[in-house]
Short mmCIF file of C-alpha atoms in Angstrom, two decimals:
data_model
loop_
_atom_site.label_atom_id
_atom_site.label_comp_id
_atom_site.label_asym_id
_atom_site.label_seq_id
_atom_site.Cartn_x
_atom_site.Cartn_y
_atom_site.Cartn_z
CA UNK A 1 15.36 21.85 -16.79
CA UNK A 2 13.94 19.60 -20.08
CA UNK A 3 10.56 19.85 -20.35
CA UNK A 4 8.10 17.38 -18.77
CA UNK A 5 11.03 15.75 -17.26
CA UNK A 6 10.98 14.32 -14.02
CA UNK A 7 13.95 15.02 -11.90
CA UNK A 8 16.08 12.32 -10.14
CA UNK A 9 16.47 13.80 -6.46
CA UNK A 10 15.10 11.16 -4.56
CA UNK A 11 18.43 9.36 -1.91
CA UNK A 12 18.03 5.91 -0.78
CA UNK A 13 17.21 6.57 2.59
CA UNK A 14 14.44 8.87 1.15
CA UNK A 15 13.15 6.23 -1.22
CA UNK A 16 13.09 3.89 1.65
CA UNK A 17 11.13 6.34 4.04
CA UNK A 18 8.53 7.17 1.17
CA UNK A 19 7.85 3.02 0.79
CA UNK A 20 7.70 2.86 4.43
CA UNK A 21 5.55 5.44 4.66
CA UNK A 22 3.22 4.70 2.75
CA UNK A 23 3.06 0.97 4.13
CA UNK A 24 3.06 2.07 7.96
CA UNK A 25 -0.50 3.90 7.57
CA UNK A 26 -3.79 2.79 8.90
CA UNK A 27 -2.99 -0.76 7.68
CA UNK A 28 -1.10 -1.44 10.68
CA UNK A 29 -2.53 0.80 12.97
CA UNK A 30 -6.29 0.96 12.69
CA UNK A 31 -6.78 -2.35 9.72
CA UNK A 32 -5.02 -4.52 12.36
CA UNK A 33 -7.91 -4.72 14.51
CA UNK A 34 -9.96 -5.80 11.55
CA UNK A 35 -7.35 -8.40 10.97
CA UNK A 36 -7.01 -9.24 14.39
CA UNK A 37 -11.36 -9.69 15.11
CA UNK A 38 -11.48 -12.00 11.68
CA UNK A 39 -8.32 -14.41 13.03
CA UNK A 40 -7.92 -14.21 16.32
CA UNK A 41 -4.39 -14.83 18.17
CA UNK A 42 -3.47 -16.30 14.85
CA UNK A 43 -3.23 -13.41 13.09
CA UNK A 44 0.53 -13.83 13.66
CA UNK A 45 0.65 -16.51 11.12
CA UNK A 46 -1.30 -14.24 8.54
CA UNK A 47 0.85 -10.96 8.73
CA UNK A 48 4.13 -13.32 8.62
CA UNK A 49 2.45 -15.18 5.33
CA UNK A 50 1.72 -11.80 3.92
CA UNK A 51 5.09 -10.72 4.23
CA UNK A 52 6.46 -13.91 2.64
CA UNK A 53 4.20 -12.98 -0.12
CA UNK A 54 5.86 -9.43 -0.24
CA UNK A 55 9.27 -10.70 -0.03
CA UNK A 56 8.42 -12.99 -2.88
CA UNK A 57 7.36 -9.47 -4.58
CA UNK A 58 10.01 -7.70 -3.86
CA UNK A 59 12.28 -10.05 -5.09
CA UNK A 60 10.92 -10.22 -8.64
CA UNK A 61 10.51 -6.13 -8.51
CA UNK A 62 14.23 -5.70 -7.41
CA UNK A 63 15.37 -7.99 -10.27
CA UNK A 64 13.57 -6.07 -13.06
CA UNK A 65 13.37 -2.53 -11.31
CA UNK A 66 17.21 -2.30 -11.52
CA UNK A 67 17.68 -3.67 -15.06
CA UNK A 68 15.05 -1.55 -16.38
CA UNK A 69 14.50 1.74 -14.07
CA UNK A 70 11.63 3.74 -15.03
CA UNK A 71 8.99 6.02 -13.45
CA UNK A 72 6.42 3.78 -14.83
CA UNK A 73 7.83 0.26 -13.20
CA UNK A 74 5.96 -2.22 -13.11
CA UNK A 75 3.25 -0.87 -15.91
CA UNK A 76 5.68 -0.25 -18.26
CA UNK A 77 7.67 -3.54 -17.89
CA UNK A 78 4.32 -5.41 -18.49
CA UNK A 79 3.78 -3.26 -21.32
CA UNK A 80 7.39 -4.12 -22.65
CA UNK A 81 7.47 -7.94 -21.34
CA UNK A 82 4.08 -9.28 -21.82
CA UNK A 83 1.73 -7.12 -24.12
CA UNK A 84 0.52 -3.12 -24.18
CA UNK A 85 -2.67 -4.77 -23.01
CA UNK A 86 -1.10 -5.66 -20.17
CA UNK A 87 0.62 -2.47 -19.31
CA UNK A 88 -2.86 -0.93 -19.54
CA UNK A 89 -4.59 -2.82 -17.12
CA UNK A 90 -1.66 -2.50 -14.69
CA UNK A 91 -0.79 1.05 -14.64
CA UNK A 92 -4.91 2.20 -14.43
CA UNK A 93 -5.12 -0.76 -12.03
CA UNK A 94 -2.26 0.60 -9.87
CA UNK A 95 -3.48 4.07 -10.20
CA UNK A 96 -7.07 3.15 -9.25
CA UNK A 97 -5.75 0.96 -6.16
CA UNK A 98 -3.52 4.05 -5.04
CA UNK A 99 -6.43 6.52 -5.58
CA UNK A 100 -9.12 4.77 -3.24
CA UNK A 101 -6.58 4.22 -0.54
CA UNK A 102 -5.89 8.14 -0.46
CA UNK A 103 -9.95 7.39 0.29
CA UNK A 104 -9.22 4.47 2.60
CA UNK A 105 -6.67 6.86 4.64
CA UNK A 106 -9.02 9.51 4.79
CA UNK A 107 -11.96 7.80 6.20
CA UNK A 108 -9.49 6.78 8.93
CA UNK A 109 -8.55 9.97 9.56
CA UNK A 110 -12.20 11.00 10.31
CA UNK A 111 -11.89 8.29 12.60
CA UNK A 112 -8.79 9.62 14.68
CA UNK A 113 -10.32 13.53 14.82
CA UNK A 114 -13.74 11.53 16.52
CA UNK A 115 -11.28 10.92 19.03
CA UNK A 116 -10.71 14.75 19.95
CA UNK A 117 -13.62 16.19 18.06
CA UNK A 118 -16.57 13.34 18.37
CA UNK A 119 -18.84 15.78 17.14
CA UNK A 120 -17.42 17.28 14.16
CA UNK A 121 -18.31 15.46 10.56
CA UNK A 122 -15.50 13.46 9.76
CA UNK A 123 -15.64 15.24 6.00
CA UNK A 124 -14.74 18.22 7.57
CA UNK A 125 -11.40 16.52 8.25
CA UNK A 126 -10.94 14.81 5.05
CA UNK A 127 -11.08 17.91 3.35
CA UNK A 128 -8.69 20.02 5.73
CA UNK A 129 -6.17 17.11 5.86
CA UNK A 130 -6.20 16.92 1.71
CA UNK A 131 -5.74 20.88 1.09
CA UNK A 132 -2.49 20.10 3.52
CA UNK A 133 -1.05 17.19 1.42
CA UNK A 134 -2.45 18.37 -2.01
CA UNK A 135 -0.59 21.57 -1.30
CA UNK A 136 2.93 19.11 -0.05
CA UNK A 137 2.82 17.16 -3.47
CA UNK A 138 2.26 20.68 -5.27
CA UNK A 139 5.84 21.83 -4.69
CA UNK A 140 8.49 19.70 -5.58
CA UNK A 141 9.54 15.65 -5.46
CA UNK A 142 12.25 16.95 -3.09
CA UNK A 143 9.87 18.94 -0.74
CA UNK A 144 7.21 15.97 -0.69
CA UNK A 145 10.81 13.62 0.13
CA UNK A 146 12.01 15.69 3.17
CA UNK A 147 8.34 16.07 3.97
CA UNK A 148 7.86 11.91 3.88
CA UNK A 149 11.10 11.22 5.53
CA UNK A 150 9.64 13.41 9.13
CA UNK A 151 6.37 11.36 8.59
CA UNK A 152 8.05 8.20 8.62
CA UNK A 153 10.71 8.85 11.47
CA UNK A 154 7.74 9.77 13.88
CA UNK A 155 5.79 7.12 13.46
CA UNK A 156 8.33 4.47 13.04
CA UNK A 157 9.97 5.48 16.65
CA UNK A 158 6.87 5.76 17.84
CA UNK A 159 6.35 1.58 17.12
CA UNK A 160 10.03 1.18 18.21
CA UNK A 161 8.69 3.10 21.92
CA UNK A 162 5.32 1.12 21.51
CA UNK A 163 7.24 -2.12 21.19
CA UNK A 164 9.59 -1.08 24.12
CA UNK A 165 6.98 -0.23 26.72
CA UNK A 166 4.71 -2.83 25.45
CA UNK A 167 7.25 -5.41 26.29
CA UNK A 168 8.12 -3.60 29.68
CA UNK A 169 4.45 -4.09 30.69
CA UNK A 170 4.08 -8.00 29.49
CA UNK A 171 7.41 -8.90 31.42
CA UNK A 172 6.47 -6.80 34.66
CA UNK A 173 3.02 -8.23 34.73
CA UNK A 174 1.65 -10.15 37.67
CA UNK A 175 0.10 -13.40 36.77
CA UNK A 176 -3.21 -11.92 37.98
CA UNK A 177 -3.20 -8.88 35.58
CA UNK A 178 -4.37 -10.83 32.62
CA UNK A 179 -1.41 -9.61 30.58
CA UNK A 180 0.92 -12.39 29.25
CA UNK A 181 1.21 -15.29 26.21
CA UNK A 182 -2.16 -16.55 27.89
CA UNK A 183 -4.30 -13.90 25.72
CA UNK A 184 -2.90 -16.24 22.88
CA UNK A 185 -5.25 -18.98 24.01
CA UNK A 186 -8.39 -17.54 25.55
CA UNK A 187 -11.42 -16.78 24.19
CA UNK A 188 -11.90 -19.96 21.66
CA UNK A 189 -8.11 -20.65 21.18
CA UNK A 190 -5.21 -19.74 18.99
CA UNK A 191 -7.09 -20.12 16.16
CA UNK A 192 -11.00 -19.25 17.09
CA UNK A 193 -11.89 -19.12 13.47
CA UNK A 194 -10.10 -22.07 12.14
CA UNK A 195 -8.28 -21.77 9.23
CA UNK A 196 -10.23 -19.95 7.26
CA UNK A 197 -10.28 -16.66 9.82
CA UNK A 198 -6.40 -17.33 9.19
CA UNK A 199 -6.54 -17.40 5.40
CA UNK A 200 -8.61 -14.66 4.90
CA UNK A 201 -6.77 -11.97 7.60
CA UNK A 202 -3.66 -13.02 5.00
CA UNK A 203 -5.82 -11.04 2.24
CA UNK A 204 -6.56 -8.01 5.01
CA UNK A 205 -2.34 -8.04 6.15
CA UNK A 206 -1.91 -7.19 2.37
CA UNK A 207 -3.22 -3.89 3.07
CA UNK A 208 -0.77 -3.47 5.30
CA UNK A 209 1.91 -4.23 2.70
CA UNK A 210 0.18 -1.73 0.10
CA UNK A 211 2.96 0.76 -0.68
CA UNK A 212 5.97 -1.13 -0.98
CA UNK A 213 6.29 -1.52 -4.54
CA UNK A 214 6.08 2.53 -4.45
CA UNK A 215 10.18 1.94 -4.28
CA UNK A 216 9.74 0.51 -8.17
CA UNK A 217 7.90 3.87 -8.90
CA UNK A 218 10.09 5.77 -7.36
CA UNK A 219 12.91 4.42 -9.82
CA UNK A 220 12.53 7.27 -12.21
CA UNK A 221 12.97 9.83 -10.00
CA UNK A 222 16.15 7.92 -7.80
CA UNK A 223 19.49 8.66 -7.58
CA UNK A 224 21.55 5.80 -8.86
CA UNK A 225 19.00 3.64 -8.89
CA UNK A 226 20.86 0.67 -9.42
CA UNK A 227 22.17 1.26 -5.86
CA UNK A 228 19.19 3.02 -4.28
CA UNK A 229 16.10 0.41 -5.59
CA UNK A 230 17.49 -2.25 -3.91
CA UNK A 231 19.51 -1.21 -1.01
CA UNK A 232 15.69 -0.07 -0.66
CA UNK A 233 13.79 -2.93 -1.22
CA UNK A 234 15.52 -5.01 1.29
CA UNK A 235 15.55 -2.67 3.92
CA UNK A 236 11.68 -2.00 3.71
CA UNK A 237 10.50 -5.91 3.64
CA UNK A 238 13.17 -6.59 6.88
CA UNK A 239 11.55 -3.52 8.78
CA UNK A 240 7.58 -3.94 8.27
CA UNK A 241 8.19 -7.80 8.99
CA UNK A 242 9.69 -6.88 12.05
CA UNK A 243 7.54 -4.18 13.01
CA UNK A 244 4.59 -5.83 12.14
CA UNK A 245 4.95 -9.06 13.87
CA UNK A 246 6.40 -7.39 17.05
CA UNK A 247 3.40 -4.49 17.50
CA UNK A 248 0.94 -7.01 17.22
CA UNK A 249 2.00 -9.87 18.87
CA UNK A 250 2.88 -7.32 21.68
CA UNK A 251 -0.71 -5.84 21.73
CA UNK A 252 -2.40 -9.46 21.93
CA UNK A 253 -0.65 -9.82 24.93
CA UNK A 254 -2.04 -6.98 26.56
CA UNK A 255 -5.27 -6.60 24.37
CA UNK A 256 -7.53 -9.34 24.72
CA UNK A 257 -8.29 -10.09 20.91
CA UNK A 258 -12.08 -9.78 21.07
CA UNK A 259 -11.83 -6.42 21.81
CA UNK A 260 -10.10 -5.17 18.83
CA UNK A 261 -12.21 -3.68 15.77
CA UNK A 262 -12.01 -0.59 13.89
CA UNK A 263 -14.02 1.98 16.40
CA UNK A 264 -10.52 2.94 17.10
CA UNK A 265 -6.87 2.14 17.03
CA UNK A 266 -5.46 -0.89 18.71
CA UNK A 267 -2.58 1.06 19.77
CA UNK A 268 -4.92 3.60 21.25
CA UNK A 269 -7.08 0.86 23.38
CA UNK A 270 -3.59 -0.77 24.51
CA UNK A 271 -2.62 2.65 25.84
CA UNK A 272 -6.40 3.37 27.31
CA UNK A 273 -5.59 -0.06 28.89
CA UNK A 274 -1.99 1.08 30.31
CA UNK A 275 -3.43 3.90 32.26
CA UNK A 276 -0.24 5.98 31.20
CA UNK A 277 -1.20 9.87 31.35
CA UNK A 278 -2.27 11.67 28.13
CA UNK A 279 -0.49 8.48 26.09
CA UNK A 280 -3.59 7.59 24.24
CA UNK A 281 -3.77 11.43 22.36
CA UNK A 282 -0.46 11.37 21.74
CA UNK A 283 -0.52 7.91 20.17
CA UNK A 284 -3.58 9.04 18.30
CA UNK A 285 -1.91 12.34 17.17
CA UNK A 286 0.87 9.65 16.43
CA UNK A 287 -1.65 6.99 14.13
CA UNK A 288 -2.79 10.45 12.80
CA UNK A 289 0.49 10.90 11.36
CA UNK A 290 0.92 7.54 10.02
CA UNK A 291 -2.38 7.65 8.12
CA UNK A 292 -1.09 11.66 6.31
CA UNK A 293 1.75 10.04 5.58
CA UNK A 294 0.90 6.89 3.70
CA UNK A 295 -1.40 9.59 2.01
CA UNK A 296 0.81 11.46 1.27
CA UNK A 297 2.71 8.32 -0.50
CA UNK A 298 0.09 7.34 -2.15
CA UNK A 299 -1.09 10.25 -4.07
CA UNK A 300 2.63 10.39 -5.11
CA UNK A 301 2.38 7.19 -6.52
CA UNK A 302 -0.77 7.51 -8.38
CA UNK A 303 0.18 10.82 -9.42
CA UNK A 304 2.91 9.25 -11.05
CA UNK A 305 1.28 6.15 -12.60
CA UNK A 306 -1.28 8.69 -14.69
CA UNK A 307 1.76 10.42 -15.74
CA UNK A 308 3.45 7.59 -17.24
CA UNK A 309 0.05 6.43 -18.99
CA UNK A 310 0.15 9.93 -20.49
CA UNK A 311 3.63 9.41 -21.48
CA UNK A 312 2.63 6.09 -23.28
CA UNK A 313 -0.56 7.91 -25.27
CA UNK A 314 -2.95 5.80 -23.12
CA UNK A 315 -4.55 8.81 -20.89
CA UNK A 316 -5.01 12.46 -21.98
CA UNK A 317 -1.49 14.14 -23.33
CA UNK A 318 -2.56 16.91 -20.90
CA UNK A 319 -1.41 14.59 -17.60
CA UNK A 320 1.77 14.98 -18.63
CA UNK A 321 2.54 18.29 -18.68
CA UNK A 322 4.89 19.04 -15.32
CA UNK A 323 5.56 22.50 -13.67
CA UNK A 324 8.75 24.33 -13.59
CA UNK A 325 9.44 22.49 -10.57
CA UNK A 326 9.34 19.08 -11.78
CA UNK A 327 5.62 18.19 -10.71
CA UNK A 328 3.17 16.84 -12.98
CA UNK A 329 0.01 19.05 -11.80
CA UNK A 330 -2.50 17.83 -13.53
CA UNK A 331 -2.23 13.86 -12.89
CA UNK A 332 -1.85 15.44 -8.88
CA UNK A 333 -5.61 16.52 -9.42
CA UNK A 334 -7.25 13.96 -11.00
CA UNK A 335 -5.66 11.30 -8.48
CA UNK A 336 -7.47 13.10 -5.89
CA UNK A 337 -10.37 11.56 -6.63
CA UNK A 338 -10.00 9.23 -3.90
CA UNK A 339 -10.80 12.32 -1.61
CA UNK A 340 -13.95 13.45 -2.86
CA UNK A 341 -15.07 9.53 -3.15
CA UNK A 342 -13.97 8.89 0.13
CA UNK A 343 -16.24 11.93 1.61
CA UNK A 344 -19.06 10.99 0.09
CA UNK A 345 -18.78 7.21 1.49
CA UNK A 346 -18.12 8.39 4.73
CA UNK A 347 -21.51 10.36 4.63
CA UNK A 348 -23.23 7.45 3.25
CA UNK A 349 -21.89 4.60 5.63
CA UNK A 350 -20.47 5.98 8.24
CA UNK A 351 -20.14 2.92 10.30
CA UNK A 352 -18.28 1.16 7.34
CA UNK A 353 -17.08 3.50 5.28
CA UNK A 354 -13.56 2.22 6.35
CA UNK A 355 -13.73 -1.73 5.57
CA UNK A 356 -15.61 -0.28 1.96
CA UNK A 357 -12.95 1.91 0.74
CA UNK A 358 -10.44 -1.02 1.75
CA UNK A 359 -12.13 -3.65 -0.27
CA UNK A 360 -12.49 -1.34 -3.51
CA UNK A 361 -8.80 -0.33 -3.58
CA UNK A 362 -7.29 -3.97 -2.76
CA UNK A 363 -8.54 -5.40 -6.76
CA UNK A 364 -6.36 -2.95 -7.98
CA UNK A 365 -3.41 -3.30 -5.84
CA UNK A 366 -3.73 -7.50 -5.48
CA UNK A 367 -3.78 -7.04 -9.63
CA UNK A 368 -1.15 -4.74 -9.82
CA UNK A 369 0.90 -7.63 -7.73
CA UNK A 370 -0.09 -10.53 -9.43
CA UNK A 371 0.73 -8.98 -12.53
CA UNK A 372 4.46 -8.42 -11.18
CA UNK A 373 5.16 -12.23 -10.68
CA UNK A 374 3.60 -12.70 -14.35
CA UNK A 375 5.68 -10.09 -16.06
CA UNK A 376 8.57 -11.56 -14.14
CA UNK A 377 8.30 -14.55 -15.65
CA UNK A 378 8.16 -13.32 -18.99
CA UNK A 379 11.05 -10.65 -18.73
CA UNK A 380 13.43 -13.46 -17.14
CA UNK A 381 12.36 -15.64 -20.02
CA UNK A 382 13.19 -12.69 -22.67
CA UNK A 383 15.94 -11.92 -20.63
CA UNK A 384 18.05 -14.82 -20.60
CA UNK A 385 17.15 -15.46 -24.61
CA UNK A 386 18.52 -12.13 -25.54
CA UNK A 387 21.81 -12.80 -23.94
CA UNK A 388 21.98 -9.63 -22.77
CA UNK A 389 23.96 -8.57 -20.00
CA UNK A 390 24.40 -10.07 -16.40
CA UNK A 391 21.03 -9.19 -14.60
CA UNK A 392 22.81 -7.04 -10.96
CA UNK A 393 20.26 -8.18 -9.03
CA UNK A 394 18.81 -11.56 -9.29
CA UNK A 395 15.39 -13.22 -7.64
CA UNK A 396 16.30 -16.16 -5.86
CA UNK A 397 14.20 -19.67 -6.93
CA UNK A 398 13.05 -18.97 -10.06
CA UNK A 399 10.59 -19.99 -11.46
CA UNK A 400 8.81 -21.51 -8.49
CA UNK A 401 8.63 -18.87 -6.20
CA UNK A 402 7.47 -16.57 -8.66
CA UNK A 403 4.71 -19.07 -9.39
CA UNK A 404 4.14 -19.25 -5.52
CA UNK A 405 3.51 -15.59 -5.20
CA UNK A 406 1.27 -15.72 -8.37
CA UNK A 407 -0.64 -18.56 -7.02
CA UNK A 408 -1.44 -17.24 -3.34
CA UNK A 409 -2.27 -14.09 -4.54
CA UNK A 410 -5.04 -15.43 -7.01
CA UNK A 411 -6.79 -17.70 -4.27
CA UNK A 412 -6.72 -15.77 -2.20
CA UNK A 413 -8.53 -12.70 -4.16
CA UNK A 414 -10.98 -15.61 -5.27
CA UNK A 415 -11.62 -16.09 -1.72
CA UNK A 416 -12.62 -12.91 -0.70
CA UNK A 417 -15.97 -14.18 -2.77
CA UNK A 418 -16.78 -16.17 -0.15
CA UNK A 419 -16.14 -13.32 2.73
CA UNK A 420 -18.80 -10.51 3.79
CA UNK A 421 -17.14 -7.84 4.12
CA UNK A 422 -14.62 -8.29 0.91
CA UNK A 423 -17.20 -9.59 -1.41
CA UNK A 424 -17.00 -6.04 -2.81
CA UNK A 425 -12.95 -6.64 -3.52
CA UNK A 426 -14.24 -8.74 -7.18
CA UNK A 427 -18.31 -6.81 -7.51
CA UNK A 428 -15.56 -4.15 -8.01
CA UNK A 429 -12.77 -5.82 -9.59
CA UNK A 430 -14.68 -7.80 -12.42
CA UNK A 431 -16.81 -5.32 -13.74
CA UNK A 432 -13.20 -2.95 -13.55
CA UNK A 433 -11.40 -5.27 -15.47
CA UNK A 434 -14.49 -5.28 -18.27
CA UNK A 435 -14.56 -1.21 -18.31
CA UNK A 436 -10.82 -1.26 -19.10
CA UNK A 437 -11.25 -3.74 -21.77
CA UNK A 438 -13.47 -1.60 -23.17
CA UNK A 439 -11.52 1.63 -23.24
CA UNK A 440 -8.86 -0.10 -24.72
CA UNK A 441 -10.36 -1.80 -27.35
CA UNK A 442 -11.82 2.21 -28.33
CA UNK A 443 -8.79 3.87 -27.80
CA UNK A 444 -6.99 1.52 -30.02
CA UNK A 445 -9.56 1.66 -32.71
CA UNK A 446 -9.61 5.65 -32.25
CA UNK A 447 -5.64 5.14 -32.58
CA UNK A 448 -5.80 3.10 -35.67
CA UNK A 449 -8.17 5.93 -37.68
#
């Protein structure tokens, strides 16, 4: 095997699994009900908006993912398309957006144990549960692949089983049982919050989203990825719409919307609701899955981001030294960070440790997006001027969509200024943004001596 080589072992239907994965975590199952309390029945409207937003996204990604496959996507195409700068703040920005979610899907799972184990501290958990995936991403990129794929296929037929019974229940419900399209207009209305509650759940559906663009990461370590990326991409965006719309417009049937939150699980309270024997552990156990698994994505990708910023000269050289197995060890550890900050938040706010760690790590990821649609627009424009060849897959209404995506993405991030509980999202983001300047500015005068 070449030295500090990654290898390419990863199948389609693996790459798809790992994006899926890491999208189908606690941003469906337990940030819903955050979603759901700050829109109301119209939350519909924001996780369909979101995931016009991603299709936008994945569009642009597919486009320059399969003309330029690398293991350092969309950092090193900014790098390449708009400035070294700009590669910088994206691949540190990426990594710091994956490493805080690893946080934000911890702090959930100290959530799910409470359910089994209310008096336990939830650190406890977060530090079992990270030996177990630390331990997964240790051994190979095929292990942690086969590993993935089981983590996706039980929690994505357990949404296909939700969405079956759940739509039993509505359709067999007698007009008294309070279960039917009527829970779309109680309680203030379709919209209870006006527009606004609308706009901003679109910013807390991104969440949700967080972990599709791992199939652009993923590129460097794909089997004909010219094939795989976007047989990949298009199967990911079709299935979280889908699943997505369905689970929750399902669960406001049965739900009544102003009793969803972040206590617990939506999916748990529907089945609570149900009656149905023992269904609300094993859709727990189920959610618990779902949140290891996105995890488990997740330190993957940042793992991988810190390894291509070592490959580049813009983080230690040590980062990207890789074992005999193909595993870069040493970005694996520091991208646990996450962990460690995620205990300590979870000690210090317990009651919001959840909505904290989600605001820090959306900057990064929101960036990390916005600068996609930017570096598209520069590497179509370089594209077509070098006349080089025909671009295989192509992103459909350029340049306006592109623009689109850009544009939501920014006011919305702007708005979260004007939010409560996101206000963090830019007292995080802005001074980030300065620190990175910063580094780079020494680095590249250290570089120049």
């Amino acid at each position: 095997m070449e030295k500090n080589k990654l290898q390419r072992e990863l199948s389609s239907n693996q790459i798809t699994m790992i994006a899926m994965g890491c999208a189908i975590g606690t941003g469906l199952f337990l940030g819903s009900g955050l979603a759901i309390s700050t829109a109301g029945p119209s939350v519909l409207i924001s996780y369909a908006i979101g995931a016009f937003i991603v299709l936008l996204l994945m569009g642009c990604l597919a486009e320059m993912t399969v003309a330029y496959p690398t293991s350092g996507s969309f950092g090193t195409i900014a790098e390449k398309y708009i400035s070294p700068f700009a590669g910088f703040v994206v691949r540190y920005s990426y990594w710091i957006a994956n490493v805080l979610a690893i946080g934000v899907e911890v702090s959930a799972i100290a959530v799910y144990m409470k359910y089994w184990f209310p008096d336990v501290p939830g650190s406890i958990w977060i530090f079992l549960f990270a030996a177990l995936l630390i331990y997964v991403n240790a051994t190979s990129v095929n292990t942690f692949g086969n590993f993935e794929y089981v983590f996706s296929m039980i929690k994505i037929s357990a949404i296909v089983i939700f969405i079956l019974l759940g739509a039993y229940v509505v359709i067999g419900a007698e007009p008294s049982s309070g279960i039917g399209l009527e829970n779309y207009a109680n309680d203030g209305g379709f919209m209870p919050f006006g527009f606004w509650g609308l706009w901003v759940a679109i910013f807390i559906s991104l969440f949700s989203f967080l972990g599709t663009e791992l199939i652009a990461v993923t590129a460097g370590e794909a089997k004909d990825p010219d094939i795989a990326v976007p047989k990949a991409l298009k199967a990911t965006v079709f299935r979280l719409a889908t699943f997505y719309v369905l689970t929750i417009g399902i669960m406001l049937m049965i739900v009544p919307w102003q009793a969803a939150g972040i206590d617990k699980s939506p999916f748990v309270k529907v089945m609570e609701i149900l009656n149905v024997p023992g269904a609300s552990g094993i859709m727990n156990f189920i959610i618990l899955t779902a949140a290891l698994s996105a995890m488990n994505s997740q330190l993957y990708a940042s793992t991988r981001m810190i390894f291509s910023l070592s490959e580049q000269h813009q983080a230690p050289a040590l980062f990207q030294k890789v074992s005999r197995k193909g595993v870069p060890l040493r970005a694996l550890l520091i991208s646990t960070l996450g962990i460690f900050l995620a205990a300590g938040v979870k000690v210090l706010l317990p009651d919001t440790s959840y909505a904290f760690m989600m605001g820090i790590s959306m900057f990064g990821a929101i960036l990390t997006w916005f600068m996609v649609f930017i570096s598209h627009l520069y590497f179509r424009k370089r594209w077509e001027k070098s006349g080089g060849r025909k671009l295989p897959v192509k992103m459909y209404g350029f340049p306006y969509l592109t623009i689109l995506g850009a544009f939501l993405l920014f006011a919305l991030t702007v708005s979260t200024w004007f939010t409560g509980p996101f206000k963090i999202v830019l007292q995080f983001g802005v001074p980030w943004l300065i620190f990175l300047w910063i580094v780079y500015l020494l680095m590249s005068k250290i570089r120049r001596k």
